[in-house]
Coordinates of C-alpha atoms and ligand atoms in Angstrom, one line a residue:
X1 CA 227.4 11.9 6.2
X2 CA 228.2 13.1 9.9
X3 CA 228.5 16.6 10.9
X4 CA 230.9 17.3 13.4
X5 CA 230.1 20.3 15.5
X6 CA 231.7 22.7 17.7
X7 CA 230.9 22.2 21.2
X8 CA 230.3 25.7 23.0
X9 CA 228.6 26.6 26.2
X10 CA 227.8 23.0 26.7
X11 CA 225.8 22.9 23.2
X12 CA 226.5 21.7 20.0
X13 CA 226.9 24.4 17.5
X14 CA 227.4 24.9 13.5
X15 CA 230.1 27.6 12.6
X16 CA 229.3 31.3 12.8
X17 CA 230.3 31.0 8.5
X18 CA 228.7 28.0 7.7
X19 CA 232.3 27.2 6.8
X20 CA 233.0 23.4 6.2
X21 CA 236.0 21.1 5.7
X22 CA 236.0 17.6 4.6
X23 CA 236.9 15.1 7.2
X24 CA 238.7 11.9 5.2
X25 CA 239.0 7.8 6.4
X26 CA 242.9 7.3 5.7
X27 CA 241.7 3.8 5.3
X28 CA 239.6 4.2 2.3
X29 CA 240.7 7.4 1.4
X30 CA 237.2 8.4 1.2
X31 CA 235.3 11.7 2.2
X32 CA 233.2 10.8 5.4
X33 CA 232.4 13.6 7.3
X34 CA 232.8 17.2 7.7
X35 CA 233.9 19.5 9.9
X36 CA 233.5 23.0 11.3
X37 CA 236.1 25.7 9.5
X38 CA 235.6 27.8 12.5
X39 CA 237.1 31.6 12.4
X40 CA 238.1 33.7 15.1
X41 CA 234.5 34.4 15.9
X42 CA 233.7 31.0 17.3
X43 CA 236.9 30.9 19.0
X44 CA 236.0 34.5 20.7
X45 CA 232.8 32.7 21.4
X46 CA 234.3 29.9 23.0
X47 CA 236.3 32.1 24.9
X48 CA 233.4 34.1 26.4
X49 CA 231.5 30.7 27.6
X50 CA 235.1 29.9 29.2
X51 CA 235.2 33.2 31.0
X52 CA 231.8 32.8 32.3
X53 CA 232.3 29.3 33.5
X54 CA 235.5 30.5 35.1
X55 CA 234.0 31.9 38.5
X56 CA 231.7 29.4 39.8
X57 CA 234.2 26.2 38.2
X58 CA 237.4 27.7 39.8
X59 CA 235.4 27.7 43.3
X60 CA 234.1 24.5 43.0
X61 CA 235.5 22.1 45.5
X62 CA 238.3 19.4 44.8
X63 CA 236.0 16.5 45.9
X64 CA 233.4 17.8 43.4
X65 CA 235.6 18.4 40.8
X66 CA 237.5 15.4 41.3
X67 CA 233.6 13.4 41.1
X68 CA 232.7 14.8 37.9
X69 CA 236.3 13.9 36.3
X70 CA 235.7 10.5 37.6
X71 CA 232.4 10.0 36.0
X72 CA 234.0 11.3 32.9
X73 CA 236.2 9.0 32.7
X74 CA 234.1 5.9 34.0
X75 CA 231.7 7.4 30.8
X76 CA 234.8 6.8 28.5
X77 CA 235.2 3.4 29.5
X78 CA 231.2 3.3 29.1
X79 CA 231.7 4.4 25.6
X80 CA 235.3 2.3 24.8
X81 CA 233.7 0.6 21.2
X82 CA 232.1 3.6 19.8
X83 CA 235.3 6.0 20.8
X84 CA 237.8 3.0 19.5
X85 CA 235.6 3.1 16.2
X86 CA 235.9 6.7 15.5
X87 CA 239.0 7.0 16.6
X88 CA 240.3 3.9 14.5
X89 CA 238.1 5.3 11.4
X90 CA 239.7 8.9 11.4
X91 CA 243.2 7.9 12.5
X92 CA 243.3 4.7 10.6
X93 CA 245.3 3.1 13.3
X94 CA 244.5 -0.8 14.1
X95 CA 241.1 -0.9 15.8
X96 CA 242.8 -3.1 18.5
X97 CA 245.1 -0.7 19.3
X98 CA 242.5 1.6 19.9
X99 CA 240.8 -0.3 22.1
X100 CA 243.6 -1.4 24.1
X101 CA 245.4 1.7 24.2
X102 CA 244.1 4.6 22.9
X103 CA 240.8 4.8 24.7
X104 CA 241.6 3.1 28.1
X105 CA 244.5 6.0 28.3
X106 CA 241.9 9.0 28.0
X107 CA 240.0 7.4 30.9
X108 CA 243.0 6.6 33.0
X109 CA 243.9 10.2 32.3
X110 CA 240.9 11.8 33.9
X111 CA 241.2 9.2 36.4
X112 CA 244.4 10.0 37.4
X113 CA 244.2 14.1 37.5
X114 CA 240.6 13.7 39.6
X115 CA 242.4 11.6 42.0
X116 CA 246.2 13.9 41.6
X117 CA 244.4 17.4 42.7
X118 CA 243.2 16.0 46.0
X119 CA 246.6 15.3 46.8
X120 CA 247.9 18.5 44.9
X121 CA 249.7 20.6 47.7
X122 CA 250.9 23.8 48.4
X123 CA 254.2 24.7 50.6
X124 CA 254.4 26.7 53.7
X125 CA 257.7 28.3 54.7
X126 CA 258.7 29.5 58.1
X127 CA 260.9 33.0 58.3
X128 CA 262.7 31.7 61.5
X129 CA 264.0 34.5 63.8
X130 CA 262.0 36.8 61.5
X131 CA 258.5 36.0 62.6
X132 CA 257.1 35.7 59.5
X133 CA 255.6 33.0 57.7
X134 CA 255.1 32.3 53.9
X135 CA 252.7 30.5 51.9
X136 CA 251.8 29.5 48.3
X137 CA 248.3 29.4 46.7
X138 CA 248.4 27.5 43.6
X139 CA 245.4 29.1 41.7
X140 CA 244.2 28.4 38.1
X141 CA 245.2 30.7 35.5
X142 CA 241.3 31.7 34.1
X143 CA 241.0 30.5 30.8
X144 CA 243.7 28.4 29.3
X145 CA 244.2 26.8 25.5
X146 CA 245.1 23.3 24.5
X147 CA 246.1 22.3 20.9
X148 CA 246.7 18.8 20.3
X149 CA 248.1 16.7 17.4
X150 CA 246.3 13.7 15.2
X151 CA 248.6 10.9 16.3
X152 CA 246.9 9.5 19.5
X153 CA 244.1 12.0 19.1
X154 CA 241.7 11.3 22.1
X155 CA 244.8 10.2 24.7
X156 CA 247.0 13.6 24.0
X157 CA 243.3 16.1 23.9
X158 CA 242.5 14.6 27.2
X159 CA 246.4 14.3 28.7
X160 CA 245.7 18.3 28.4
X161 CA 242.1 18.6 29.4
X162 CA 242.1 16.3 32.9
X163 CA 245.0 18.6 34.8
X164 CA 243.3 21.9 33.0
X165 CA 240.2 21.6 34.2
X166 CA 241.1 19.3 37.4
X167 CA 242.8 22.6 38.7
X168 CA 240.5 25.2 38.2
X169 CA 240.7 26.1 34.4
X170 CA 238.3 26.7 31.9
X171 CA 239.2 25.2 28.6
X172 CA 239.4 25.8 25.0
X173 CA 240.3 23.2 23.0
X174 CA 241.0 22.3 19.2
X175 CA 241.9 18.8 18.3
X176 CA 243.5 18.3 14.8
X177 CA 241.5 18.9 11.9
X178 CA 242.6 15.2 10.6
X179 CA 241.2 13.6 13.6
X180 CA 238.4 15.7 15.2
X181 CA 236.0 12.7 16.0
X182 CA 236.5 11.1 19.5
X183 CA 237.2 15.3 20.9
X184 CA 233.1 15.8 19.2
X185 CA 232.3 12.8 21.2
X186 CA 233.7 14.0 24.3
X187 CA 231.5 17.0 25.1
X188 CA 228.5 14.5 24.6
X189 CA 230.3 12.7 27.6
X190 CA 231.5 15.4 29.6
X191 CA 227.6 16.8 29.7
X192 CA 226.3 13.4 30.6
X193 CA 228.6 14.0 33.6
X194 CA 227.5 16.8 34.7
X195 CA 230.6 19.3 33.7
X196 CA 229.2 22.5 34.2
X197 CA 228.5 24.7 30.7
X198 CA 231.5 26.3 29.7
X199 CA 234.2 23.9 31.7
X200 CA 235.2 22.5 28.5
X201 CA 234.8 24.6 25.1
X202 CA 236.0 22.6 21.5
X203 CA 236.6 24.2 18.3
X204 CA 237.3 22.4 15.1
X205 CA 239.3 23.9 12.4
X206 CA 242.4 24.4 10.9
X207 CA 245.9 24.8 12.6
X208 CA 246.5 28.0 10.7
X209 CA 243.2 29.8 11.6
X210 CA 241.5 28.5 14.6
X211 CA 244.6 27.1 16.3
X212 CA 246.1 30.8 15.7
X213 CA 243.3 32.4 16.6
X214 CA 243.7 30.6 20.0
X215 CA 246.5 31.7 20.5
X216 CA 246.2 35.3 19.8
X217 CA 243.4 35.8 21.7
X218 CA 245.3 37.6 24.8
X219 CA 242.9 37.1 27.2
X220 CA 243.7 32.9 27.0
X221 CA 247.0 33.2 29.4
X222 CA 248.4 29.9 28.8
X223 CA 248.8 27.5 25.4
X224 CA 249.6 23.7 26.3
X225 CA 250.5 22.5 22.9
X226 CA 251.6 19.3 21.6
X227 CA 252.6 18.9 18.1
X228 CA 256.0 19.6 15.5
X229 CA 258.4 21.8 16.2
X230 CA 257.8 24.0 13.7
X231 CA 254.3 24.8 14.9
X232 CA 255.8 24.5 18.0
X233 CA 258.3 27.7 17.6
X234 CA 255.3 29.4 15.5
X235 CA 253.1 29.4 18.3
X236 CA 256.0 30.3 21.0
X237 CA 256.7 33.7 18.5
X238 CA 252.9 34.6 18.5
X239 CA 252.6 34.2 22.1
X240 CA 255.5 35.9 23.3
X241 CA 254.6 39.4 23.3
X242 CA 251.5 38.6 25.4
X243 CA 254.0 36.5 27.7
X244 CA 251.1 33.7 28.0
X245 CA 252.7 30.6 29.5
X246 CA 253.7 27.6 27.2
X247 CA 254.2 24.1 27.6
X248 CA 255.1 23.0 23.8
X249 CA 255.5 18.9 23.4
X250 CA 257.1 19.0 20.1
X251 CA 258.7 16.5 17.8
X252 CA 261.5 13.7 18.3
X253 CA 264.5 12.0 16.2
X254 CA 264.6 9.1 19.0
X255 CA 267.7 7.0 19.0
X256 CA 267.2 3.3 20.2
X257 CA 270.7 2.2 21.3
X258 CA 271.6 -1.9 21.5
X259 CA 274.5 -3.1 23.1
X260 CA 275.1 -7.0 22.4
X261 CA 274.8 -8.0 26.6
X262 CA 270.8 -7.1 26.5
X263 CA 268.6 -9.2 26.4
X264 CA 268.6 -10.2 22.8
X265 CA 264.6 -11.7 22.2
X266 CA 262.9 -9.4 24.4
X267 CA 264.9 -6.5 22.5
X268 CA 263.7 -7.6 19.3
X269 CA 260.3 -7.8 20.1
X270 CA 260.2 -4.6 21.7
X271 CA 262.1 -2.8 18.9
X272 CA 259.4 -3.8 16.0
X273 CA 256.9 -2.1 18.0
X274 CA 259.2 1.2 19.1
X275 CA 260.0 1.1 15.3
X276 CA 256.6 0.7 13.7
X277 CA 253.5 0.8 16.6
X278 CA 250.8 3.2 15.5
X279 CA 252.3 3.1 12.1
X280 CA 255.4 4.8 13.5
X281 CA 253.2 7.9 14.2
X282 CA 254.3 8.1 17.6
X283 CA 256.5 11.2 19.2
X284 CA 258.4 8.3 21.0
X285 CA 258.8 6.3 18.5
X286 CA 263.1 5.1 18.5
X287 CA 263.1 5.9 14.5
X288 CA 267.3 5.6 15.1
X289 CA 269.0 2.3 15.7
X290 CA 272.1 1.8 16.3
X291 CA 273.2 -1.5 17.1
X292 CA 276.7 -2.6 18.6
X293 CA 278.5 -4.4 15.9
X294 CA 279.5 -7.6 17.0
X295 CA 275.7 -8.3 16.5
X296 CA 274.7 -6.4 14.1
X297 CA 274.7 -8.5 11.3
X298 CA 272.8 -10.8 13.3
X299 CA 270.1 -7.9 14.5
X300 CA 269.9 -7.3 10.6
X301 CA 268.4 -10.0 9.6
X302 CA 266.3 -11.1 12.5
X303 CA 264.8 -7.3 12.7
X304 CA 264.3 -7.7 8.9
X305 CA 262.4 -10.9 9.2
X306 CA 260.1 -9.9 11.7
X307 CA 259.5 -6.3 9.7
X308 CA 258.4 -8.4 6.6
X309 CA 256.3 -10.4 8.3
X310 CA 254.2 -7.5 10.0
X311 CA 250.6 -7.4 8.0
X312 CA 250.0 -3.9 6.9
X313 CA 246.2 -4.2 6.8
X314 CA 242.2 -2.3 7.1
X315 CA 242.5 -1.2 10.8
X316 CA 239.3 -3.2 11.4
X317 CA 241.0 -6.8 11.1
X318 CA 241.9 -8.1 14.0
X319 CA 245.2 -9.2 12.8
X320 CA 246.4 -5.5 11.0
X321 CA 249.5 -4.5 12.5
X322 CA 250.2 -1.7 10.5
X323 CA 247.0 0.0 9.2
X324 CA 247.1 3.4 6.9
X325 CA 248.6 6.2 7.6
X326 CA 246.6 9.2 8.5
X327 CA 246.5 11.3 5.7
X328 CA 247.4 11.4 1.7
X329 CA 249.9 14.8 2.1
X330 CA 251.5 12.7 5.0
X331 CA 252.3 9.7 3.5
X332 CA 253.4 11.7 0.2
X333 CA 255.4 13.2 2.8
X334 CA 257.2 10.0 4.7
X335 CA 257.1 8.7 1.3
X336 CA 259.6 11.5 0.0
X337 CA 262.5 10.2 2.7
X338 CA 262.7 6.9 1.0
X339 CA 263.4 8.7 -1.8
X340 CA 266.0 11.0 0.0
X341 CA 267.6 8.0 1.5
X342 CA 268.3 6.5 -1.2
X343 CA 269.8 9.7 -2.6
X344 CA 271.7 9.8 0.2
X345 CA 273.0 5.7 -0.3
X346 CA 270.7 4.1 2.1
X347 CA 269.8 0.7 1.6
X348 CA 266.4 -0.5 1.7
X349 CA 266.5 -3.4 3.2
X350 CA 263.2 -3.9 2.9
X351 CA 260.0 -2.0 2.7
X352 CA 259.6 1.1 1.1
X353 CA 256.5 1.4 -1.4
X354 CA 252.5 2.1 -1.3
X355 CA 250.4 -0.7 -0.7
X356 CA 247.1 -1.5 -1.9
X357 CA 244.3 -3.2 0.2
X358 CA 241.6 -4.9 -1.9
X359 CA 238.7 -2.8 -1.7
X360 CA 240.7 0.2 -0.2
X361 CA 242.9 1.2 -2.9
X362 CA 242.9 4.7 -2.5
X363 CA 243.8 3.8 1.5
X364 CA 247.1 5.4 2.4
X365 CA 249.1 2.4 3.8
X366 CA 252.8 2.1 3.3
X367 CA 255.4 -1.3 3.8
X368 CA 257.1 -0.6 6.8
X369 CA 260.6 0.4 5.8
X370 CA 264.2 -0.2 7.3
X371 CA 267.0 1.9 6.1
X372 CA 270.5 1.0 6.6
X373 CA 272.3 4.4 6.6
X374 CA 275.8 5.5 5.7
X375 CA 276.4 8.0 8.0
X376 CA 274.4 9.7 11.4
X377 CA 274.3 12.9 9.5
X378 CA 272.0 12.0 6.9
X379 CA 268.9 13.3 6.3
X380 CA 266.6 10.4 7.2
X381 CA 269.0 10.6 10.4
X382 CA 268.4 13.8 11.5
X383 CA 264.7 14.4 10.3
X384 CA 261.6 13.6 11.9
X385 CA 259.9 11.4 9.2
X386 CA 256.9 9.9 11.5
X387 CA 255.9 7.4 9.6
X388 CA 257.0 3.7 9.8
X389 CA 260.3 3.8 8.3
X390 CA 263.4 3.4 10.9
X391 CA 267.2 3.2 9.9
X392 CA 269.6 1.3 11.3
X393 CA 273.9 1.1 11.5
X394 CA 276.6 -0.1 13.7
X395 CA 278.7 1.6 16.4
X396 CA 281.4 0.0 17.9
X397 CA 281.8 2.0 21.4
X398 CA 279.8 3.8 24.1
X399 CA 281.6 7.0 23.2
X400 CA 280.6 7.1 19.7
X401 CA 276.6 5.8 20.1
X402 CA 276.6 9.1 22.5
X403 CA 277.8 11.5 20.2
X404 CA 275.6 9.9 17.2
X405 CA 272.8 9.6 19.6
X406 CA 273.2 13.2 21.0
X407 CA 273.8 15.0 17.3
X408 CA 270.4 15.4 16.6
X409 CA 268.2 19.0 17.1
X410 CA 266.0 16.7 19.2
X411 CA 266.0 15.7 22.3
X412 CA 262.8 13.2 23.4
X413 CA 263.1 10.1 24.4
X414 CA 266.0 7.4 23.7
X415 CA 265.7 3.8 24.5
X416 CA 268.8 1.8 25.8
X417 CA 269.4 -1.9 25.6
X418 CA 272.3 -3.3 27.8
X419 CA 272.5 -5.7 31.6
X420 CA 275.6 -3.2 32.2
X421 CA 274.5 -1.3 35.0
X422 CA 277.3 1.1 34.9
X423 CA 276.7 1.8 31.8
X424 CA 272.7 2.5 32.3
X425 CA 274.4 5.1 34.8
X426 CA 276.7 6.7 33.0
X427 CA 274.6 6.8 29.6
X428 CA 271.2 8.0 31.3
X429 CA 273.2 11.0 32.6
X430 CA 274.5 11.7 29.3
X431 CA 271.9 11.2 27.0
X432 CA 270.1 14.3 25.5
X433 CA 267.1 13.8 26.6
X434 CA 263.7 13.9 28.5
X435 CA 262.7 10.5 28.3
X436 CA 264.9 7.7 29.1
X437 CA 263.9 3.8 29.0
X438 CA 266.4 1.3 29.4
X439 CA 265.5 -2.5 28.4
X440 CA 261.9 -1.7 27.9
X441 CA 259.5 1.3 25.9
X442 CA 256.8 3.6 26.3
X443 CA 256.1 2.1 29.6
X444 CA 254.5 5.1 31.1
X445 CA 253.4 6.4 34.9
X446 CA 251.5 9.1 34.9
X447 CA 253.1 10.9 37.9
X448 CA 256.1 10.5 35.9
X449 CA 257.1 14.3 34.7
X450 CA 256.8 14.1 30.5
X451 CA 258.4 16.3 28.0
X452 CA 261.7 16.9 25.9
X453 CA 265.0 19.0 25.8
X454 CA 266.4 21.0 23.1
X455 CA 263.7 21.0 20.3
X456 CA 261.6 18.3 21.7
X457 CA 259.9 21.2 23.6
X458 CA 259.6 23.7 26.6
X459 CA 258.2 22.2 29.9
X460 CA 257.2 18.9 31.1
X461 CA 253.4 17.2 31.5
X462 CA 252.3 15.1 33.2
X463 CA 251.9 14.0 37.0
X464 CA 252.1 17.5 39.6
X465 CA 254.1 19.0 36.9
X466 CA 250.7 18.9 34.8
X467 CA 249.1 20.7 37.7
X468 CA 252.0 23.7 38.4
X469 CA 251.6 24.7 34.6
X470 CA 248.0 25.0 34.6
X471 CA 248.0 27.0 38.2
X472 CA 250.0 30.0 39.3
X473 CA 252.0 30.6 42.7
X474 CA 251.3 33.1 44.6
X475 CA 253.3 33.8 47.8
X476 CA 251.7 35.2 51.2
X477 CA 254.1 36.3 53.6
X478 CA 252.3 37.2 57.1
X479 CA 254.5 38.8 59.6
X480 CA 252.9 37.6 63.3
Ligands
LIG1 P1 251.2 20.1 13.9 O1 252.2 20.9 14.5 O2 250.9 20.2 12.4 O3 249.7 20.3 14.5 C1 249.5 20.1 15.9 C2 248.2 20.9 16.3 O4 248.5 22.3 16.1 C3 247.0 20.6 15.4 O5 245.8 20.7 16.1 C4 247.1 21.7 14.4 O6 245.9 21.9 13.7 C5 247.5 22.9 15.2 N1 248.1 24.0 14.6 C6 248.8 24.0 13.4 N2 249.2 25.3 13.1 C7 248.9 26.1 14.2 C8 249.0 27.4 14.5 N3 249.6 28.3 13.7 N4 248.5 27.9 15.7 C9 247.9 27.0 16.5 N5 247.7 25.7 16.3 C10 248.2 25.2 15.1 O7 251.5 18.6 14.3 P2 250.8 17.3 13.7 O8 249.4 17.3 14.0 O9 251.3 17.0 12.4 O10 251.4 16.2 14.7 C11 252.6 15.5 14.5 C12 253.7 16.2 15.4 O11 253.4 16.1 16.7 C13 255.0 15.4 15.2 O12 256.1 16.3 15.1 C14 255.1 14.7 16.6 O13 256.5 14.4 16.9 C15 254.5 15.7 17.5 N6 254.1 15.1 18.7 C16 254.8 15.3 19.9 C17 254.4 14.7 21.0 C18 255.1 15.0 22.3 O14 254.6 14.7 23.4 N7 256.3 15.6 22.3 C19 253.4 13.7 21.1 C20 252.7 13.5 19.8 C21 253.1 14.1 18.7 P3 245.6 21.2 12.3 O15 245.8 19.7 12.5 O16 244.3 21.5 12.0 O17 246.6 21.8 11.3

């Protein structure tokens, strides 16, 4: 059995308790390796090898900086079947999606921040008739924390990391406890690049512990967190008093809107994968359908088809679609909203039990499920389930898909489907929402800015944005 380790100070370290947690394969639902249960004195640890990193990193040029991010991420790419592996193994998402996704994205994200703070500038502003003239430093914080979920583990640890460090930070870090592996194989990677000791810190442990102890330590001035919303507001309550600065990427309740003049093939085939990529496990995912009703009846059963026919499978076959969810007390969890749904008078229309994988039968892999609801306000409607289950019904106009679309406590991403270009304009304005695709999804550019309104979240990631939050502004105003 692998030991996971901390990574502190450049080395690979055991907790100061000898503390252990089991690390579990979703797909098997077997024990395979353990991690650290580290306490608030290997985070204080961590901490102190940030600090002392802090000086000499934060002067270090942009071109050097920028070179060292770059063989990071070339290293990555080096290292795309062992990472997809791990990552596949502790997440039990498809292994092909690992590799064509997962992996490539945590590259291209150190990629992109080593080239985006070369280019990273600050303003100058002329007092006219005053004599006077102001600048802004943009300088990094000093030691900053990043907490990220188990969904795409590796693409949101790094999505944090790159702009940290690219701007001056020092960083410490705790991936999930569920998915810890590919963030332990990351400090091998960042030392065979040359990242200075102390640059990047990771502790493994549990949300409630070592995530908290992160966040209370009041000498880490900013938290970039991505993860629910009730962590999410948790986090923002602990912090407050110290006023440490917080970007929170928190959950979603996407709606995925069709009008009947889209296009009707290329909608289909990109709704099966907004409902159910990644086993539906992603923030973005448009887990609310509504579908104008002269074609509904008609997107029923064609959407229905295609679900049924998606192979829920051992995320190593190349031809799994849907592999196992990523954790027993999760997929008890999604599990529990068929129920509700059906409480509620849903229709399953199809989906909606365990399955078993010969040879994996204590794997935690679930039918994908469609729900056709009663009413907007249900439970299933308004809840973030994260899991592949979706639910569908009918509107009949644009005024009443916005108010179903917009009566939700989140406000992520929505996805709209219509040639109307009118309406594009007149929805995208409306739409509660950080995030809006229209007749495609989860096409991403990373100078894009990232994030949600209402309780999606505080702040956005992401492109420059990425780079203001992890620096402050600091105004010189010389008189001449
Ligand atoms: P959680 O909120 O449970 O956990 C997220 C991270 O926070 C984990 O590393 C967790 O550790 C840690 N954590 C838990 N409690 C605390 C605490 N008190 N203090 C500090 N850290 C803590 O989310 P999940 O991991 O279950 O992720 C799924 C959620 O993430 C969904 O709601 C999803 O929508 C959201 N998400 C949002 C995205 C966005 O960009 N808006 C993108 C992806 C996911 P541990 O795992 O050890 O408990």
């Amino acid at each position: 059995m692998e030991n996971i380790q901390n990574y502190i100070n450049g080395q690979f370290t055991n907790p100061v308790s000898d503390d252990w947690i089991d690390n579990y394969n979703p797909a098997s639902g077997e024990v395979y390796s353990q991690i650290p249960n580290s306490s608030k004195d290997d985070v204080e640890n961590a901490y102190k090898s940030a600090k002392s990193a802090f000086k000499q990193w934060s002067q270090t040029t942009l071109e050097e900086r920028s070179r060292i991010m770059l063989k990071i991420s070339e290293l990555i790419e080096t290292n795309l079947d062992r990472l997809a592996e791990a990552e596949s193994k502790d997440n039990g998402k498809p292994l092909w999606l690992a590799k064509a996704v997962d992996i490539p994205r945590a590259s291209s994200n150190f990629r992109f921040f080593a080239n985006a703070i070369t280019q990273f500038a600050s303003e100058s502003h002329e007092s006219v008739g005053q004599n006077a003239i102001n600048y802004t430093l943009r300088q990094p914080i000093g030691v900053v924390g990043c907490i990220s979920p188990w969904n795409l583990p590796l693409y949101l640890f790094t999505w944090k990391i790159a702009p940290a460090i690219a701007a001056g930070n020092c960083v410490v870090a705790k991936p999930s406890e569920v998915t810890p592996m590919t963030a332990y194989l990351l400090g091998e990677i960042c030392n065979e690049a040359g990242l200075p000791k102390g640059v990047l810190n990771i502790v493994h442990g549990l949300g409630g512990s070592t995530g908290q102890a992160i966040v209370e330590n009041p000498d880490i001035k900013a938290i970039s967190f991505t993860g629910g919303t009730a962590t999410g507001a948790h986090i923002a309550r602990t912090a407050a008093p110290m006023f440490k600065k917080l970007s929170l990427e928190l959950g979603g309740k996407n709606p995925n809107i069709i009008f009947a003049d889209c296009d009707y093939d290329d909608m289909l085939t990109t709704t099966v994968r907004s409902s159910f990529a990644n086993q539906g496990q992603i923030c973005l995912c448009g887990s609310r359908i509504f579908v104008e009703d002269s074609i509904y009846e008609k997107f029923k059963t064609d959407f229905v088809d295609r679900v049924k026919h998606l192979k829920v499978g051992h995320p190593s076959n190349a031809d799994t679609k849907v592999g196992a969810l990523v954790s027993k007390p999760h997929l008890k969890k999604v599990m529990s909203y068929i129920d509700i749904a059906k409480d509620e008078g849903g229709t399953i229309l199809c989906g909606g039990n365990r399955i078993t994988i010969e040879g994996y039968e204590d794997g935690y892999y679930l039918q994908p499920t469609v729900i056709e609801v009663l009413s907007d306000e249900c439970r299933v409607n308004q809840e973030e389930i994260f899991g592949p289950v979706v639910t569908i019904m009918s509107f009949s106009s644009e005024q009443e898909v916005l108010a179903m679309a917009n009566k939700v406590d989140y406000g992520l991403s929505a996805t709209l489907w219509t040639n109307d270009l009118k309406r594009t304009m007149r929805m995208s304005t409306q739409l509660q929402a950080g995030i809006i695709w229209v007749n495609t999804w989860l096409m991403r550019d990373l100078r894009t800015p990232f994030g949600g309104v209402k309780n999606s979240g505080v702040g956005r990631e992401g492109g420059f944005e990425a780079l203001r939050f992890f620096t402050e502004a600091k105004n010189v105003c010389i008189k001449y």
